[in-house]
Short mmCIF file of C-alpha atoms in Angstrom, two decimals:
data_model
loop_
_atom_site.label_atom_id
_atom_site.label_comp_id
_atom_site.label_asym_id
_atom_site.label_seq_id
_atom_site.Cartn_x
_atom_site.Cartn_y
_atom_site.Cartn_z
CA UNK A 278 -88.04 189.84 146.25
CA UNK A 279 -87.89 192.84 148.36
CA UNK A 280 -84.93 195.58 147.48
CA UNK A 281 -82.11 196.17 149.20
CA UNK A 282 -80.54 200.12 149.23
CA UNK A 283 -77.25 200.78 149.67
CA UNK A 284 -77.96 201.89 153.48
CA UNK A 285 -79.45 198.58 153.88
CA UNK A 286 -76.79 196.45 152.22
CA UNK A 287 -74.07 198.02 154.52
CA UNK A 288 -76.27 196.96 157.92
CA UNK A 289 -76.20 194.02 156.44
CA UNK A 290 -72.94 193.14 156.33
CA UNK A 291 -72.01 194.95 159.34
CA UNK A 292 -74.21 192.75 161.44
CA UNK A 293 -73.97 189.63 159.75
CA UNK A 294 -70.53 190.49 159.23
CA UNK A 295 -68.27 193.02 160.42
CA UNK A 296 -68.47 195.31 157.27
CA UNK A 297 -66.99 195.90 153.84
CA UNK A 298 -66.35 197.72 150.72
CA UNK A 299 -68.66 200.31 148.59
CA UNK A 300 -67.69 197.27 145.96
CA UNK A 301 -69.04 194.38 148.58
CA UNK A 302 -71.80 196.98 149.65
CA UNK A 303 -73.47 197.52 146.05
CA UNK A 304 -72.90 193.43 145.58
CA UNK A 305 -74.83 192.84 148.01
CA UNK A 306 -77.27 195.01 147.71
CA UNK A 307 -77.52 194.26 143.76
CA UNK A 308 -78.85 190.80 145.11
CA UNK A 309 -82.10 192.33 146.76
CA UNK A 310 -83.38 191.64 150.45
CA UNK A 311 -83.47 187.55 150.28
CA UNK A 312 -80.61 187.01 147.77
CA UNK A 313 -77.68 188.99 149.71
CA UNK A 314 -78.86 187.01 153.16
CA UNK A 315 -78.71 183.79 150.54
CA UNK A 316 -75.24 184.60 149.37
CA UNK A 317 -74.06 185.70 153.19
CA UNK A 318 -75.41 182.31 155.10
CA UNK A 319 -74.28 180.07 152.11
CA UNK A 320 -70.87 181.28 152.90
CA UNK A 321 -69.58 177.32 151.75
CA UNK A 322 -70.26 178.46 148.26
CA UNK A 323 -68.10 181.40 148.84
CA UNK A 324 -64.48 180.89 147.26
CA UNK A 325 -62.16 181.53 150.28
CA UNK A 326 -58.48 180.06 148.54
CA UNK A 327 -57.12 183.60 149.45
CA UNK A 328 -57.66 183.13 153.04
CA UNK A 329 -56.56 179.82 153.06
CA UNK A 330 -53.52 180.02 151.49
CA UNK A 331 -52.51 182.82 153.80
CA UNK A 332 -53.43 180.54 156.76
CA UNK A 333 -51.01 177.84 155.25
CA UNK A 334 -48.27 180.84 154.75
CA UNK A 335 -48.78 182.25 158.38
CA UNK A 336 -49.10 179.31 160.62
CA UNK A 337 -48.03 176.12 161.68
CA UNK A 338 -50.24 173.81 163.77
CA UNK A 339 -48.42 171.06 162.99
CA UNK A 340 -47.21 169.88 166.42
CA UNK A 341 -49.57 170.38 169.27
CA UNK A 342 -46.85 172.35 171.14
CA UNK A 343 -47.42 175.25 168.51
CA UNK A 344 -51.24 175.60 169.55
CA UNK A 345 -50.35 178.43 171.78
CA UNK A 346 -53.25 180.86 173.36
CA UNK A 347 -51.38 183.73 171.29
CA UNK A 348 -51.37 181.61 168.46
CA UNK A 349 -55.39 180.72 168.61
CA UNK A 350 -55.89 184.50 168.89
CA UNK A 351 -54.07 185.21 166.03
CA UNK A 352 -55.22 182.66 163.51
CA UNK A 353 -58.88 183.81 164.11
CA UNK A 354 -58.02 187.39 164.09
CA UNK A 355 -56.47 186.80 160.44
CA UNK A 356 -59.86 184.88 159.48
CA UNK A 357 -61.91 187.55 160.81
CA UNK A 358 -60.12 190.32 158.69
CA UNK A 359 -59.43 188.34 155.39
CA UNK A 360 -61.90 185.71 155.25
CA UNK A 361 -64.66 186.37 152.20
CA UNK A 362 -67.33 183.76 154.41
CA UNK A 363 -67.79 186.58 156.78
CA UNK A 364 -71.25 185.12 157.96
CA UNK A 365 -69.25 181.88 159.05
CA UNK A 366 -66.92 184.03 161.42
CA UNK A 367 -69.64 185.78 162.88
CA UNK A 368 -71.47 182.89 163.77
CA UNK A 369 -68.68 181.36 165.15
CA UNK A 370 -68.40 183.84 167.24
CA UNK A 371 -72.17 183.95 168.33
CA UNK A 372 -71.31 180.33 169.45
CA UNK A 373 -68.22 180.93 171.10
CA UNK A 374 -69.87 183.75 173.44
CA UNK A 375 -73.58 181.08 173.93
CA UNK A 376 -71.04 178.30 174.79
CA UNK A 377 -68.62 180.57 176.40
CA UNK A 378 -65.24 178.09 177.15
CA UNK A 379 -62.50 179.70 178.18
CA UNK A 380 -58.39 179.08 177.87
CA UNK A 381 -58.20 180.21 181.44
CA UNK A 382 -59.14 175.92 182.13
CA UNK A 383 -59.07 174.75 178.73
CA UNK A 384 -55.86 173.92 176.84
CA UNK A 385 -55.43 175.85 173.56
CA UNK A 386 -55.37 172.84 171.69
CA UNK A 387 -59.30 171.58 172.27
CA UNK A 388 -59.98 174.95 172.14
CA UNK A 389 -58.73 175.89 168.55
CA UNK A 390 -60.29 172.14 168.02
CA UNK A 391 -63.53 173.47 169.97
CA UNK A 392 -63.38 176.71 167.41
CA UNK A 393 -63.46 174.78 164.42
CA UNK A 394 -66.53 172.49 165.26
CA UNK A 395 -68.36 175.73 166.18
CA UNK A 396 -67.31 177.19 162.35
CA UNK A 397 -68.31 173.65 161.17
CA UNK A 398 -71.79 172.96 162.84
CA UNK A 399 -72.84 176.91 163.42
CA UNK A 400 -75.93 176.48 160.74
CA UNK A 401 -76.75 172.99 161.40
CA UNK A 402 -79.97 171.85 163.54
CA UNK A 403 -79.28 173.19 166.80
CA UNK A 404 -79.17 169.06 168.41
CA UNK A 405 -76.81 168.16 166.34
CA UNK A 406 -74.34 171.45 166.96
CA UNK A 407 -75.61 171.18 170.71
CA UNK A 408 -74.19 166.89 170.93
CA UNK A 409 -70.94 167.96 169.16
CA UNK A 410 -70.29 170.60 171.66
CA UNK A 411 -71.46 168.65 174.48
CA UNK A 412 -69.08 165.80 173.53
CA UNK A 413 -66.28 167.32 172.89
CA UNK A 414 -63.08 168.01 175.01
CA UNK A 415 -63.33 171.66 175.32
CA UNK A 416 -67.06 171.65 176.63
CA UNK A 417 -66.48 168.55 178.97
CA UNK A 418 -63.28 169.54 181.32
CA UNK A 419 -64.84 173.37 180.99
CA UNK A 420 -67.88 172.00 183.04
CA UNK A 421 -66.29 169.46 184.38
CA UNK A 422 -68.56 166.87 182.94
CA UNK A 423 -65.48 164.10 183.44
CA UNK A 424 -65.47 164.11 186.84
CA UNK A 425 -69.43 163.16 186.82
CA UNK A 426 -69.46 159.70 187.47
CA UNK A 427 -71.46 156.92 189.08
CA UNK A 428 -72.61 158.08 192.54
CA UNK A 429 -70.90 160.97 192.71
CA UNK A 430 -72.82 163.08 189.88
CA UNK A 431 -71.35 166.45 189.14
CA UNK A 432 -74.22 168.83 188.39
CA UNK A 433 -72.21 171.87 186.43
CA UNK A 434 -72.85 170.46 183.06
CA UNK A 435 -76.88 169.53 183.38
CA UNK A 436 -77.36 173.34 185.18
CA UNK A 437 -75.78 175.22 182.56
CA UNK A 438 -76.87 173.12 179.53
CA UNK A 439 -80.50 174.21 180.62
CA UNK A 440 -79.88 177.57 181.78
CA UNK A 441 -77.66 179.19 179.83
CA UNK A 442 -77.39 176.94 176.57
CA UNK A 443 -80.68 176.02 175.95
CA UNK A 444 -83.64 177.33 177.65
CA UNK A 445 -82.58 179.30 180.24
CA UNK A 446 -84.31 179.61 183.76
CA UNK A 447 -87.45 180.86 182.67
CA UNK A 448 -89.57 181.16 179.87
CA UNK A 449 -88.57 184.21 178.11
CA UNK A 450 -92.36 185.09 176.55
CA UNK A 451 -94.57 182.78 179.28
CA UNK A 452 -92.13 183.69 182.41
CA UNK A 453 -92.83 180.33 183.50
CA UNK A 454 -89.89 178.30 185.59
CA UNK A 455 -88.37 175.82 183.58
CA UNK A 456 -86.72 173.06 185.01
CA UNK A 457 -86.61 172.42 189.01
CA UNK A 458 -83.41 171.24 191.23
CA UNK A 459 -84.84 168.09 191.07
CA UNK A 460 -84.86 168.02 187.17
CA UNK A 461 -81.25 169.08 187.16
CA UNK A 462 -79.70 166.67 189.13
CA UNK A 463 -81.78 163.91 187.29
CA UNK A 464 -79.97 165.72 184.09
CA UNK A 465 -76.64 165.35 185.44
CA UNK A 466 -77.12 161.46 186.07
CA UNK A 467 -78.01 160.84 182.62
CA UNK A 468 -74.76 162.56 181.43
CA UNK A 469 -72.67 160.49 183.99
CA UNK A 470 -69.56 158.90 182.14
CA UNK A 471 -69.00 161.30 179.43
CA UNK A 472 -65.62 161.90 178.65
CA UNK A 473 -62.99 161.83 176.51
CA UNK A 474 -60.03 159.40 175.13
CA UNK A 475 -56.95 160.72 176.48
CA UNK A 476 -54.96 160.06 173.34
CA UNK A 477 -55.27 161.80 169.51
CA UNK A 478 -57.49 162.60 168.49
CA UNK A 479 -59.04 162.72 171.79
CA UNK A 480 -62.90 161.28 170.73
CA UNK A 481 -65.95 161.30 172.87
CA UNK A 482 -66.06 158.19 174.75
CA UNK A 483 -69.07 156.59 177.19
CA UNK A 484 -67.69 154.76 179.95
CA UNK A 485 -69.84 152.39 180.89
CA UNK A 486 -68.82 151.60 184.22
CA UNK A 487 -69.33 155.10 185.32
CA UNK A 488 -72.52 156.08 183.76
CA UNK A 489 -75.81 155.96 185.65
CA UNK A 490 -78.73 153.23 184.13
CA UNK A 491 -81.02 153.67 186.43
CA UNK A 492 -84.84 155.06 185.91
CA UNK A 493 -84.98 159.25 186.09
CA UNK A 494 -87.28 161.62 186.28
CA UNK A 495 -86.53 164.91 184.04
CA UNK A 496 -89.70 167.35 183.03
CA UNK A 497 -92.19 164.85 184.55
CA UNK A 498 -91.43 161.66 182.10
CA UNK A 499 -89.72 158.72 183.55
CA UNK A 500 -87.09 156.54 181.42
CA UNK A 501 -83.41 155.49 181.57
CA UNK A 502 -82.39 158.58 179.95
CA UNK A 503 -79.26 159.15 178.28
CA UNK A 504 -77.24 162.16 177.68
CA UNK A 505 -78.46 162.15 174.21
CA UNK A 506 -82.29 161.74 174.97
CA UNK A 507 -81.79 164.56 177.27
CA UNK A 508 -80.19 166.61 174.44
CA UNK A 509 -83.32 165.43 172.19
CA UNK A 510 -85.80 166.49 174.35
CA UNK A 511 -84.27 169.86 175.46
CA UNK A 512 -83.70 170.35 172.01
CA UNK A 513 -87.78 170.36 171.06
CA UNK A 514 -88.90 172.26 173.80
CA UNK A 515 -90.72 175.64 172.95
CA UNK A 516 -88.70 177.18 175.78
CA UNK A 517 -85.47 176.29 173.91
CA UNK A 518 -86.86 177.63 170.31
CA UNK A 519 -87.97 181.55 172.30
CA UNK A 520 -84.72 181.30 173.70
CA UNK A 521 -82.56 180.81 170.90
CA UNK A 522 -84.50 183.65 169.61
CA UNK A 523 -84.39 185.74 172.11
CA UNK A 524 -80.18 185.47 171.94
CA UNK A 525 -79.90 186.01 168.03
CA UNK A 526 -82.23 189.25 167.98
CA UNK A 527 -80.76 190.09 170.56
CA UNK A 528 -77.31 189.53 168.63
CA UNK A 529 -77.83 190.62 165.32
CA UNK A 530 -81.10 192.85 165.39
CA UNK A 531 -82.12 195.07 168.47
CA UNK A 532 -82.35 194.67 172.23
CA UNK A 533 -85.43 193.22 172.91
CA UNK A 534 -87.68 194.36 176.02
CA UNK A 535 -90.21 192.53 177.35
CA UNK A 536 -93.16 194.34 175.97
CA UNK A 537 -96.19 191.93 174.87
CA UNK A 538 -94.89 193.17 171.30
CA UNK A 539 -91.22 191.82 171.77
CA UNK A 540 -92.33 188.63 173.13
CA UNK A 541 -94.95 188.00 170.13
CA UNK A 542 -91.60 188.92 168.05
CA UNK A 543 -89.87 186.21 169.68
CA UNK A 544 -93.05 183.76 169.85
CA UNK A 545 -93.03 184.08 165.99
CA UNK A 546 -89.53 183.47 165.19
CA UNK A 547 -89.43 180.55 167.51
CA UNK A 548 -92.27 179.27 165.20
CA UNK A 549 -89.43 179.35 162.60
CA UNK A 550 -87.27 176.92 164.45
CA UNK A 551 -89.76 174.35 165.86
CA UNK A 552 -90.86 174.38 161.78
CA UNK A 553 -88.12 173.72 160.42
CA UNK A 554 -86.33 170.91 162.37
CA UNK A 555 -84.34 172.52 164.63
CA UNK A 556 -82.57 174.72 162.22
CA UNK A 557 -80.34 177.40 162.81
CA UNK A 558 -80.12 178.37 159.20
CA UNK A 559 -83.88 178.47 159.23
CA UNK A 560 -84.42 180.58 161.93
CA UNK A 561 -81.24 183.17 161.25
CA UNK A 562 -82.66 183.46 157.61
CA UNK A 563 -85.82 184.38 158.74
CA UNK A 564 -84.08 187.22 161.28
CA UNK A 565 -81.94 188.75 158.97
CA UNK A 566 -84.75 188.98 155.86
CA UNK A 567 -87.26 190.39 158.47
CA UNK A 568 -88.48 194.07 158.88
CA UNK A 569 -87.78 194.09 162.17
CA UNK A 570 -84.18 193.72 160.63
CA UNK A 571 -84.19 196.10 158.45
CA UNK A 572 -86.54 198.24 160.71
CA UNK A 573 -85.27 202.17 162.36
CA UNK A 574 -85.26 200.54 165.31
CA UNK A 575 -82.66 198.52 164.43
CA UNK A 576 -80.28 200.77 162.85
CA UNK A 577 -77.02 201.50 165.22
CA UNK A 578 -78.82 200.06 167.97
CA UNK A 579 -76.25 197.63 169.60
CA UNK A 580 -72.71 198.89 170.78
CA UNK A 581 -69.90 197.33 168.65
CA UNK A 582 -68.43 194.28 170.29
CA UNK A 583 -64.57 195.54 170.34
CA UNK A 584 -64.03 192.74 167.17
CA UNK A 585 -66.52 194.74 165.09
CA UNK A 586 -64.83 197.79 165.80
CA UNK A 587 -61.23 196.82 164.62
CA UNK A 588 -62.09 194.47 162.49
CA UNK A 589 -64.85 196.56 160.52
CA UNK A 590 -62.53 199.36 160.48
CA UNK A 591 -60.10 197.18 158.93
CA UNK A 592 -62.17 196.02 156.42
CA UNK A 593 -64.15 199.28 155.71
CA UNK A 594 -61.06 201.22 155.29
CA UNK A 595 -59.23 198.42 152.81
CA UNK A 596 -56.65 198.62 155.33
CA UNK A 597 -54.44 195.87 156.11
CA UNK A 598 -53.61 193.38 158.61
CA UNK A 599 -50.22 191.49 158.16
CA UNK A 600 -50.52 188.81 160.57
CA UNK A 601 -46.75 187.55 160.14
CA UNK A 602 -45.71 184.15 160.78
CA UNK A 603 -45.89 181.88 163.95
CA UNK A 604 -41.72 182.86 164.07
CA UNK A 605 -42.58 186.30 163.97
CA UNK A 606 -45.86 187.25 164.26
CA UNK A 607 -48.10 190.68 164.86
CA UNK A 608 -51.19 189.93 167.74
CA UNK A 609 -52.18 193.33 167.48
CA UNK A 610 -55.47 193.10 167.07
CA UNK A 611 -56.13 190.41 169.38
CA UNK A 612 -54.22 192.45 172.06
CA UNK A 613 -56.79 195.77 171.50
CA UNK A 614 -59.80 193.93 171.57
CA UNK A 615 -58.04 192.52 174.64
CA UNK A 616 -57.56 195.65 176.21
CA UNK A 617 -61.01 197.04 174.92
CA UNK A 618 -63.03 193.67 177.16
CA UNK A 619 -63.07 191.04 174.43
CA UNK A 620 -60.47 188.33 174.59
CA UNK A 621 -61.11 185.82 171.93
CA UNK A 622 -60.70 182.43 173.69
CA UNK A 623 -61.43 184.17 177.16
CA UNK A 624 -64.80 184.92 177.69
CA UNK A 625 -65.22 186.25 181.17
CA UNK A 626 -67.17 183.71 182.56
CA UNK A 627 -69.54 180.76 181.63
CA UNK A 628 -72.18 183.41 180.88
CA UNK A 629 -69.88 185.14 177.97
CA UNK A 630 -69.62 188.64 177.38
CA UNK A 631 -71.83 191.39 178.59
CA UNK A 632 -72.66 193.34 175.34
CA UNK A 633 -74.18 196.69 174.34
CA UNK A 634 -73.30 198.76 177.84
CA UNK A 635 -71.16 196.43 178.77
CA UNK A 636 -68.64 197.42 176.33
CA UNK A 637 -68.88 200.80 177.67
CA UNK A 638 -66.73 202.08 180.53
CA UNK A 639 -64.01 205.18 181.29
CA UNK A 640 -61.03 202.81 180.49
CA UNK A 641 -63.04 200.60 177.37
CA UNK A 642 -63.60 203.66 175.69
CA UNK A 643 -59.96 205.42 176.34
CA UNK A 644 -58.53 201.42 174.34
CA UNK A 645 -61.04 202.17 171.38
CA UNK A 646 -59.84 205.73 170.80
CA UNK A 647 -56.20 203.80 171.26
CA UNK A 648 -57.28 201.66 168.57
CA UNK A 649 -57.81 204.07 166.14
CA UNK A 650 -54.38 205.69 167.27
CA UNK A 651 -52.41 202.91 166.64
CA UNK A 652 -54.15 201.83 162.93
CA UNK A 653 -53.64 205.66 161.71
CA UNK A 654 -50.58 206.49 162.89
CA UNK A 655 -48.65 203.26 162.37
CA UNK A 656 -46.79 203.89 159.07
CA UNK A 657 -44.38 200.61 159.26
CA UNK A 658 -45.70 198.82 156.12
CA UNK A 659 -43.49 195.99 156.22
CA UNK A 660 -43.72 194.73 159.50
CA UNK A 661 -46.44 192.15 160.87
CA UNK A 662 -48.97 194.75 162.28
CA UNK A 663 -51.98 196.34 161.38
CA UNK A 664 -51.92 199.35 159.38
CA UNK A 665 -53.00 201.54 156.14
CA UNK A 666 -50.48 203.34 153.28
CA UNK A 667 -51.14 206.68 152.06
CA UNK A 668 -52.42 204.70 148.94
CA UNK A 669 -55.25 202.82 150.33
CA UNK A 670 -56.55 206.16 151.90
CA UNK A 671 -55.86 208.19 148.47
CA UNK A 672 -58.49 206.54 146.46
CA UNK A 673 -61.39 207.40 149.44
CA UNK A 674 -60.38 211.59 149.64
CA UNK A 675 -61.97 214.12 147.01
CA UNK A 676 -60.77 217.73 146.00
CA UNK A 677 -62.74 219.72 148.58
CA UNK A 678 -62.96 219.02 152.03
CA UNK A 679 -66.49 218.63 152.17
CA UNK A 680 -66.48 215.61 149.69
CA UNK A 681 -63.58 214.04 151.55
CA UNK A 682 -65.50 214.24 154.90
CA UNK A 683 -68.73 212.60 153.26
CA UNK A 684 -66.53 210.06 151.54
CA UNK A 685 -64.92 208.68 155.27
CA UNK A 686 -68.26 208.71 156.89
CA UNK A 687 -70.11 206.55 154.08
CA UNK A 688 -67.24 204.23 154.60
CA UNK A 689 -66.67 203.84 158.17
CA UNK A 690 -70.93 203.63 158.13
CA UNK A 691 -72.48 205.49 156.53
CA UNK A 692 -72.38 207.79 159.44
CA UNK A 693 -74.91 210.20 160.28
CA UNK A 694 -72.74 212.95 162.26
CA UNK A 695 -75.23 215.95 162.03
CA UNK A 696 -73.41 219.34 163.36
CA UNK A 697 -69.69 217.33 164.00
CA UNK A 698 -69.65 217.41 159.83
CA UNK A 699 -69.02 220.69 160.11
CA UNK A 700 -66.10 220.46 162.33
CA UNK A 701 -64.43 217.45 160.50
CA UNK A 702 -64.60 219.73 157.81
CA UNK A 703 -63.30 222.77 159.90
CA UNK A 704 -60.34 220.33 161.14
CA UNK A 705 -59.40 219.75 156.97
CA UNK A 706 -59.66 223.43 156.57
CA UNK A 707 -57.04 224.57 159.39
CA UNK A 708 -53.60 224.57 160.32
CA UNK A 709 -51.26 223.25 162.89
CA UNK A 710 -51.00 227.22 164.10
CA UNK A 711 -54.88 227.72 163.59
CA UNK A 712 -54.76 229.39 160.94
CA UNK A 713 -56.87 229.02 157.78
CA UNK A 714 -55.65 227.01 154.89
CA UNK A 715 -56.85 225.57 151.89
CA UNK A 716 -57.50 222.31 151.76
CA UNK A 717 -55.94 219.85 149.03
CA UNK A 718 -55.41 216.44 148.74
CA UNK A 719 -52.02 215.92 148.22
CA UNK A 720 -49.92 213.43 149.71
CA UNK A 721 -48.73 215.70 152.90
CA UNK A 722 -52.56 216.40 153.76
CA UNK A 723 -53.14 212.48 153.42
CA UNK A 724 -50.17 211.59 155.24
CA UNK A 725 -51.68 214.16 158.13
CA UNK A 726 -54.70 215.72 157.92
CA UNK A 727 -56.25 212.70 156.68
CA UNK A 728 -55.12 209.92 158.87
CA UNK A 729 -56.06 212.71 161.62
CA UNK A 730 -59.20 212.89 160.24
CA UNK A 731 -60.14 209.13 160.29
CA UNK A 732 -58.62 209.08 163.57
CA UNK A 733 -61.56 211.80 164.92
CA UNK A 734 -64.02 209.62 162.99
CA UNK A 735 -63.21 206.52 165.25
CA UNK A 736 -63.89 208.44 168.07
CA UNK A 737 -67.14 209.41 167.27
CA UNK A 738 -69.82 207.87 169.62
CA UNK A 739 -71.55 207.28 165.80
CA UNK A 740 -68.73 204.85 165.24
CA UNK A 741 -68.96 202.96 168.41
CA UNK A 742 -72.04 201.60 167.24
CA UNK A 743 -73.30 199.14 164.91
#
């Protein structure tokens, strides 16, 4: 079993995750390479009564009325910040941005329903996860797969099932095209009559009378295909397996290019999947115990999606998110990853999010220096909200400045600042006036100096990336 430093543990959990402890850091990384990737994708094993019972204590979903787009945003928000399955949120929200359905069309209700079979199916073989989706509510009035009927197929389903959710237009190692227009609107026939009962619990139903029988052509085989046997085939195509791939590196590892090297990369992990049955547990195990991992190239290579960056900080910091109740509630952090160009439940479009430099823009960047604003200065304790007391931050500062500038950037990373360590440290070592003073760390300089100095932390481009 290969070793796992602390360096290592900590990318770990930030990518497979969105960060933790020193405590969670050295657990991990006490496990070695293939054990903490065991204990993180296992995450059912993973006692979670904590989160649970502050789910039951914070929100009521009893009535469908209460399933509110706020109150969606909220509830994941709360899972992402105090959930120990941490690999289970972030692959939940890997799916939600490949099957990007949005509460702009779809009500809040399928779509906290939606959420959940995402969290439930995230690991399983990728046909199974790819029917459920495909059958459910959310996915068929988002692509309007209930108006595609008998003679009057529509095609927005069958195109984006093959372009964007399973193999995409073309082969991303061969290059080669796909799928023709010809292959697409056969698709959409075979998925004619799928819909939904309009009554609780609103299952997938077939209706007969509005589904096409008749012989189709799809990839050069003829048969009276069903939505299903399209699903199956798509499902064990090579071009699905190097695209799948291609999305998780690109997700959790490092850009990829298209250099003969990347695409060998890719043509070897999509080995993993075709395998192994289809599965997504398969293949993600193999990407996160890799070298390519682990490798320089991918350390702080990808731009934090704006949930890593407040809810890492969160979680890096011990800080705390009070969530409040569904009669008076805090959506604070759902409202600055808002502003920052991630709205949970609101991907942009049917192609999700555009990540890495997409993140990055004059007004994105102005909302994450905001962020770390609003979590350092907010000193309201008792109030729903997101915030951190003098005594969470106490335990992290050391007697000399130096120490206490080290100790914030192993936390909120580690961080590798090069010359700005010496200014943090200057920053410590000055007064409001300019003037020299010596540093100590009582609780006026935590109340000040130290929130200030997190605060310049979170505005380092270091910390913007992951």
């Amino acid at each position: 079993m290969a070793s796992l430093s602390y360096e290592e543990g900590a990318h770990l959990l930030r990518r497979a995750g969105f960060g933790g402890s020193p405590d969670e850091i050295d657990d991990l990384s006490s496990r070695g390479r293939e054990g903490a990737v065991d204990y993180l994708i296992n995450f059912n094993q993973i006692d979670n009564t904590a989160l649970q019972n502050l789910l039951s204590a914070s929100f009521d979903f009893s009535t469908q009325g209460d399933i509110t787009n706020g109150e969606i945003r909220r509830w994941w928000f709360t899972r992402l910040v105090a959930t120990k399955r941490q690999f289970e949120e972030k692959m939940t929200l890997f799916w939600h941005n490949h099957f990007a359905t949005s509460s702009s069309k779809v009500q809040d209700f399928f779509m906290l329903n939606q959420n959940l079979l995402l969290r439930q199916f995230s690991l399983d073989r990728f046909d199974n996860l790819l029917l459920k989706v495909s059958q459910d509510a959310a996915m068929l009035i988002w692509l309007d797969n209930i108006t595609n009927v008998l003679g009057r197929p529509n095609e927005n389903f069958g195109r984006e099932l093959q372009e964007l959710f399973t193999m995409g237009i073309n082969d991303v190692v061969t290059g080669e095209q796909n799928y023709t227009e010809e292959d697409v609107k056969a698709v959409a026939q075979a998925f004619t009559g799928w819909d939904y009962v309009r009554r609780a619990p609103f299952a997938f139903q077939l209706k007969a009378n509005q589904h096409d029988n008749s012989v189709k052509t799809i990839y050069g085989q003829q048969a009276n295909f069903s939505g299903e046997d399209v699903i199956t085939i798509i499902s064990a195509r090579p071009a699905t397996a190097r695209y799948l791939t291609w999305k998780l590196f690109n997700f959790f590892v490092y850009p990829l290019t298209g250099s003969a090297a990347d695409k060998s990369t890719i043509d070897r992990f999509s080995k993993v999947y075709l395998n192994n049955n289809h599965s997504v547990k398969e293949l993600v195990r193999a990407i996160l115990t890799s070298d390519e991992f682990f490798s320089e190239r991918a350390f702080f290579s990808l731009v934090k999606q704006p949930v890593e960056l407040v809810v890492g900080a969160v979680r890096m910091l011990g800080g705390t998110y009070n969530p409040g109740t569904n009669a008076r509630g805090s959506n604070t952090l759902a409202q600055l990853s808002r502003n920052m160009g991630e709205d949970l439940f609101g991907p942009p479009d049917v192609a999700g999010w555009d990540f890495n430099l997409g993140w990055v823009n004059t007004a994105s960047m102005l909302e994450r220096f905001n962020f770390a604003n609003t979590f350092m200065s907010n000193r309201n304790f008792t109030n729903p909200g997101v915030f951190i007391t003098n005594d969470q931050l106490r335990p992290i500062t050391k007697p000399s400045s130096k120490k206490t500038v080290k100790r914030f950037l192993s936390r909120l990373g580690p961080l590798s600042v090069g010359e700005a360590l010496g200014t943090l440290r200057a920053y410590l070592e000055t007064g409001d006036n300019g003037q020299p003073v010596t540093y100590v760390n009582d609780d006026p300089t935590i109340d000040k100096k130290i929130r200030g100095l997190v605060h310049q932390i979170m505005c380092l481009p270091e910390f913007q990336l992951n």
